[in-house]
Amino acid sequence: MVPIHGEPALTHAVRNLLDSGSVDQVVIVTHPNRSAACTAALRTVRDTRLHLSSRGADLDWSALAAEVCGDAEIVLIHEPARAFTPVTVIDAVVQEARRGAPVVVPVQPVTDTVKAIGSAGVVAGTHDRATLRSTQAPCGFRAAVLRELPGTDPLGVAIARGLPVHTVAGDARGMRLSTAFDRAMMSALLAEEKT
């Protein structure tokens, strides 16, 4: 629950989901020993569409979808570490799923040169970055599809099963905020946007 730009990342992520206009309900899935921290992080978010499930973040997503998603047709799985994903990206994921895509993920072009490394730690080749994308969140699923994807990585299972995973344009603000450097970069970006 590291604060970013004055509030925990979870707070920012939930607000963007609720503000998107495309989300009917937000269910925070957390481990029981993290419930109090989540509740505290969300104390400033007053919305009847927000619910907390203390079933554990390692719960099988297919079981969770069956349990908490009710009659929802589309389910988004988001990461609080991607706290500033713009509402336009969230909306794009939902719209693509509404058009019938079974699975949708926002992506960004890879701008770095990516090398393949052999077992001896020696460069074995260069990947063509024109075909590479980094994935972001939220991932969107048709609920009926998610219910058939067991485990804790439904996107990975969907890809392994050969399901068509559609993409929409991501955004630099959807970066994962994993390190102090990431958080400093995002804070600087947000400060610049306010000027």
mmCIF file of C-alpha atoms in Angstrom:
data_model
loop_
_atom_site.group_PDB
_atom_site.id
_atom_site.type_symbol
_atom_site.label_atom_id
_atom_site.label_comp_id
_atom_site.label_asym_id
_atom_site.label_seq_id
_atom_site.Cartn_x
_atom_site.Cartn_y
_atom_site.Cartn_z
ATOM 1 C CA MET A 1 0.000 0.000 0.000
ATOM 2 C CA VAL A 2 2.814 2.368 -0.910
ATOM 3 C CA PRO A 3 1.441 5.885 -1.434
ATOM 4 C CA ILE A 4 1.809 7.367 -4.891
ATOM 5 C CA HIS A 5 0.845 10.932 -5.547
ATOM 6 C CA GLY A 6 -0.691 11.212 -2.067
ATOM 7 C CA GLU A 7 -2.755 8.008 -1.943
ATOM 8 C CA PRO A 8 -2.225 4.233 -2.060
ATOM 9 C CA ALA A 9 -1.971 2.736 -5.544
ATOM 10 C CA LEU A 10 -5.102 0.666 -4.854
ATOM 11 C CA THR A 11 -7.125 3.831 -4.307
ATOM 12 C CA HIS A 12 -6.062 5.295 -7.661
ATOM 13 C CA ALA A 13 -6.716 2.026 -9.502
ATOM 14 C CA VAL A 14 -10.219 1.658 -8.045
ATOM 15 C CA ARG A 15 -11.117 5.279 -8.757
ATOM 16 C CA ASN A 16 -10.122 4.937 -12.403
ATOM 17 C CA LEU A 17 -12.210 1.783 -12.763
ATOM 18 C CA LEU A 18 -15.247 3.440 -11.175
ATOM 19 C CA ASP A 19 -14.749 6.669 -13.149
ATOM 20 C CA SER A 20 -14.528 4.836 -16.471
ATOM 21 C CA GLY A 21 -18.284 4.644 -16.884
ATOM 22 C CA SER A 22 -17.863 1.083 -18.190
ATOM 23 C CA VAL A 23 -17.693 -0.745 -14.865
ATOM 24 C CA ASP A 24 -20.794 -1.808 -12.931
ATOM 25 C CA GLN A 25 -18.978 -3.329 -9.951
ATOM 26 C CA VAL A 26 -15.449 -3.496 -8.508
ATOM 27 C CA VAL A 27 -14.537 -6.486 -6.343
ATOM 28 C CA ILE A 28 -11.210 -6.253 -4.523
ATOM 29 C CA VAL A 29 -9.853 -9.781 -4.000
ATOM 30 C CA THR A 30 -7.329 -9.972 -1.196
ATOM 31 C CA HIS A 31 -5.883 -12.307 1.372
ATOM 32 C CA PRO A 32 -7.729 -12.172 4.713
ATOM 33 C CA ASN A 33 -4.697 -10.696 6.481
ATOM 34 C CA ARG A 34 -4.697 -7.779 3.995
ATOM 35 C CA SER A 35 -8.396 -6.881 4.367
ATOM 36 C CA ALA A 36 -7.822 -4.171 6.972
ATOM 37 C CA ALA A 37 -5.125 -2.513 4.837
ATOM 38 C CA CYS A 38 -7.408 -2.590 1.773
ATOM 39 C CA THR A 39 -10.301 -1.142 3.751
ATOM 40 C CA ALA A 40 -8.051 1.653 5.029
ATOM 41 C CA ALA A 41 -6.724 2.380 1.533
ATOM 42 C CA LEU A 42 -10.263 2.675 0.200
ATOM 43 C CA ARG A 43 -11.743 4.787 3.020
ATOM 44 C CA THR A 44 -11.987 7.826 0.723
ATOM 45 C CA VAL A 45 -13.755 5.889 -2.033
ATOM 46 C CA ARG A 46 -17.449 5.964 -1.279
ATOM 47 C CA ASP A 47 -19.247 3.939 -3.912
ATOM 48 C CA THR A 48 -21.857 1.212 -3.586
ATOM 49 C CA ARG A 49 -20.280 -0.564 -6.585
ATOM 50 C CA LEU A 50 -17.168 -1.344 -4.511
ATOM 51 C CA HIS A 51 -16.938 -4.683 -2.652
ATOM 52 C CA LEU A 52 -14.170 -6.521 -0.815
ATOM 53 C CA SER A 53 -13.627 -10.284 -0.981
ATOM 54 C CA SER A 54 -11.188 -11.764 1.526
ATOM 55 C CA ARG A 55 -11.026 -15.122 -0.213
ATOM 56 C CA GLY A 56 -7.325 -14.763 -1.010
ATOM 57 C CA ALA A 57 -5.570 -13.361 -4.057
ATOM 58 C CA ASP A 58 -4.329 -16.843 -5.050
ATOM 59 C CA LEU A 59 -7.892 -18.096 -5.517
ATOM 60 C CA ASP A 60 -8.656 -19.855 -8.750
ATOM 61 C CA TRP A 61 -10.103 -17.178 -11.046
ATOM 62 C CA SER A 62 -12.657 -19.495 -12.625
ATOM 63 C CA ALA A 63 -14.086 -20.249 -9.171
ATOM 64 C CA LEU A 64 -14.020 -16.591 -8.206
ATOM 65 C CA ALA A 65 -15.806 -15.572 -11.400
ATOM 66 C CA ALA A 66 -18.543 -18.094 -10.697
ATOM 67 C CA GLU A 67 -18.809 -16.928 -7.089
ATOM 68 C CA VAL A 68 -18.696 -13.131 -7.173
ATOM 69 C CA CYS A 69 -19.409 -12.020 -10.714
ATOM 70 C CA GLY A 70 -23.073 -12.973 -10.709
ATOM 71 C CA ASP A 71 -24.680 -12.391 -14.083
ATOM 72 C CA ALA A 72 -21.880 -10.156 -15.396
ATOM 73 C CA GLU A 73 -21.087 -10.716 -19.068
ATOM 74 C CA ILE A 74 -17.626 -9.121 -18.906
ATOM 75 C CA VAL A 75 -15.039 -9.364 -16.123
ATOM 76 C CA LEU A 76 -11.930 -7.192 -15.858
ATOM 77 C CA ILE A 77 -8.901 -8.327 -13.883
ATOM 78 C CA HIS A 78 -6.805 -5.361 -12.847
ATOM 79 C CA GLU A 79 -3.588 -4.846 -10.892
ATOM 80 C CA PRO A 80 -3.270 -2.108 -8.256
ATOM 81 C CA ALA A 81 0.369 -1.797 -9.354
ATOM 82 C CA ARG A 82 -1.012 -0.301 -12.592
ATOM 83 C CA ALA A 83 -2.796 2.378 -10.623
ATOM 84 C CA PHE A 84 -2.951 5.050 -13.298
ATOM 85 C CA THR A 85 -4.301 3.119 -16.261
ATOM 86 C CA PRO A 86 -6.405 5.787 -17.997
ATOM 87 C CA VAL A 87 -10.165 5.394 -18.221
ATOM 88 C CA THR A 88 -9.823 5.439 -22.025
ATOM 89 C CA VAL A 89 -7.852 2.165 -21.871
ATOM 90 C CA ILE A 90 -10.360 0.613 -19.458
ATOM 91 C CA ASP A 91 -13.193 1.642 -21.779
ATOM 92 C CA ALA A 92 -11.364 0.235 -24.824
ATOM 93 C CA VAL A 93 -10.964 -3.155 -23.122
ATOM 94 C CA VAL A 94 -14.656 -3.262 -22.210
ATOM 95 C CA GLN A 95 -15.780 -2.188 -25.687
ATOM 96 C CA GLU A 96 -13.632 -4.854 -27.371
ATOM 97 C CA ALA A 97 -15.109 -7.516 -25.087
ATOM 98 C CA ARG A 98 -18.616 -6.219 -25.820
ATOM 99 C CA ARG A 99 -17.876 -6.707 -29.521
ATOM 100 C CA GLY A 100 -17.363 -10.393 -28.727
ATOM 101 C CA ALA A 101 -13.648 -10.788 -27.999
ATOM 102 C CA PRO A 102 -13.264 -13.662 -25.517
ATOM 103 C CA VAL A 103 -10.118 -12.129 -23.982
ATOM 104 C CA VAL A 104 -8.722 -8.599 -24.310
ATOM 105 C CA VAL A 105 -5.465 -7.105 -23.084
ATOM 106 C CA PRO A 106 -4.025 -3.597 -23.485
ATOM 107 C CA VAL A 107 -0.550 -3.536 -25.022
ATOM 108 C CA GLN A 108 2.263 -1.094 -25.661
ATOM 109 C CA PRO A 109 4.945 -1.345 -28.360
ATOM 110 C CA VAL A 110 8.330 -2.554 -27.137
ATOM 111 C CA THR A 111 10.874 0.179 -27.793
ATOM 112 C CA ASP A 112 13.966 -1.527 -26.370
ATOM 113 C CA THR A 113 16.065 -3.969 -28.352
ATOM 114 C CA VAL A 114 15.338 -7.444 -26.971
ATOM 115 C CA LYS A 115 18.080 -10.050 -27.116
ATOM 116 C CA ALA A 116 17.671 -13.805 -26.767
ATOM 117 C CA ILE A 117 20.282 -15.215 -24.415
ATOM 118 C CA GLY A 118 21.600 -18.772 -24.706
ATOM 119 C CA SER A 119 22.304 -21.152 -21.843
ATOM 120 C CA ALA A 120 25.910 -19.935 -21.516
ATOM 121 C CA GLY A 121 24.741 -16.343 -21.046
ATOM 122 C CA VAL A 122 25.821 -15.397 -24.573
ATOM 123 C CA VAL A 123 23.584 -13.415 -26.921
ATOM 124 C CA ALA A 124 21.911 -15.882 -29.272
ATOM 125 C CA GLY A 125 19.881 -13.480 -31.365
ATOM 126 C CA THR A 126 17.711 -10.390 -31.555
ATOM 127 C CA HIS A 127 13.925 -10.441 -31.461
ATOM 128 C CA ASP A 128 12.119 -8.321 -34.026
ATOM 129 C CA ARG A 129 10.493 -5.715 -31.797
ATOM 130 C CA ALA A 130 7.971 -4.873 -34.529
ATOM 131 C CA THR A 131 6.065 -7.988 -33.440
ATOM 132 C CA LEU A 132 6.604 -7.566 -29.680
ATOM 133 C CA ARG A 133 4.266 -5.845 -27.222
ATOM 134 C CA SER A 134 4.310 -5.443 -23.468
ATOM 135 C CA THR A 135 1.012 -6.247 -21.807
ATOM 136 C CA GLN A 136 -0.792 -4.024 -19.338
ATOM 137 C CA ALA A 137 -4.022 -4.254 -17.358
ATOM 138 C CA PRO A 138 -6.896 -4.589 -16.956
ATOM 139 C CA CYS A 139 -7.368 -7.816 -18.875
ATOM 140 C CA GLY A 140 -10.932 -8.277 -20.030
ATOM 141 C CA PHE A 141 -12.714 -11.616 -20.261
ATOM 142 C CA ARG A 142 -16.128 -12.723 -21.365
ATOM 143 C CA ALA A 143 -17.378 -14.133 -18.052
ATOM 144 C CA ALA A 144 -18.321 -17.467 -19.626
ATOM 145 C CA VAL A 145 -14.733 -17.792 -20.905
ATOM 146 C CA LEU A 146 -13.148 -16.830 -17.559
ATOM 147 C CA ARG A 147 -15.216 -19.474 -15.782
ATOM 148 C CA GLU A 148 -13.448 -22.079 -17.959
ATOM 149 C CA LEU A 149 -9.890 -20.839 -17.261
ATOM 150 C CA PRO A 150 -8.635 -22.503 -14.061
ATOM 151 C CA GLY A 151 -5.716 -21.241 -12.015
ATOM 152 C CA THR A 152 -4.300 -17.901 -10.995
ATOM 153 C CA ASP A 153 -3.159 -16.769 -14.468
ATOM 154 C CA PRO A 154 -6.215 -16.770 -16.722
ATOM 155 C CA LEU A 155 -4.486 -14.788 -19.485
ATOM 156 C CA GLY A 156 -1.666 -17.337 -19.606
ATOM 157 C CA VAL A 157 -4.154 -20.212 -19.663
ATOM 158 C CA ALA A 158 -6.143 -18.544 -22.459
ATOM 159 C CA ILE A 159 -2.985 -18.143 -24.548
ATOM 160 C CA ALA A 160 -1.882 -21.735 -23.845
ATOM 161 C CA ARG A 161 -5.302 -22.992 -24.965
ATOM 162 C CA GLY A 162 -5.084 -21.031 -28.198
ATOM 163 C CA LEU A 163 -7.998 -18.714 -27.444
ATOM 164 C CA PRO A 164 -7.943 -15.502 -29.490
ATOM 165 C CA VAL A 165 -6.562 -12.803 -27.211
ATOM 166 C CA HIS A 166 -7.459 -9.437 -28.715
ATOM 167 C CA THR A 167 -5.412 -6.324 -28.042
ATOM 168 C CA VAL A 168 -6.202 -2.651 -27.579
ATOM 169 C CA ALA A 169 -3.800 0.257 -27.322
ATOM 170 C CA GLY A 170 -2.356 0.685 -23.851
ATOM 171 C CA ASP A 171 -0.887 3.863 -22.410
ATOM 172 C CA ALA A 172 2.413 4.806 -20.787
ATOM 173 C CA ARG A 173 0.482 5.689 -17.612
ATOM 174 C CA GLY A 174 -0.540 2.027 -17.393
ATOM 175 C CA MET A 175 3.007 1.017 -16.465
ATOM 176 C CA ARG A 176 3.512 -1.316 -13.508
ATOM 177 C CA LEU A 177 4.742 0.625 -10.478
ATOM 178 C CA SER A 178 7.010 -2.021 -8.971
ATOM 179 C CA THR A 179 10.058 -0.033 -7.899
ATOM 180 C CA ALA A 180 10.819 3.295 -6.255
ATOM 181 C CA PHE A 181 12.075 4.466 -9.653
ATOM 182 C CA ASP A 182 8.747 3.552 -11.311
ATOM 183 C CA ARG A 183 6.831 5.454 -8.641
ATOM 184 C CA ALA A 184 9.103 8.501 -8.958
ATOM 185 C CA MET A 185 8.651 8.483 -12.749
ATOM 186 C CA MET A 186 4.863 8.298 -12.419
ATOM 187 C CA SER A 187 4.789 11.059 -9.793
ATOM 188 C CA ALA A 188 6.843 13.291 -12.101
ATOM 189 C CA LEU A 189 4.546 12.522 -15.045
ATOM 190 C CA LEU A 190 1.424 13.283 -13.020
ATOM 191 C CA ALA A 191 2.932 16.501 -11.674
ATOM 192 C CA GLU A 192 3.785 17.599 -15.226
ATOM 193 C CA GLU A 193 0.225 16.829 -16.414
ATOM 194 C CA LYS A 194 -1.174 19.100 -13.692
ATOM 195 C CA THR A 195 0.878 22.095 -14.879
#
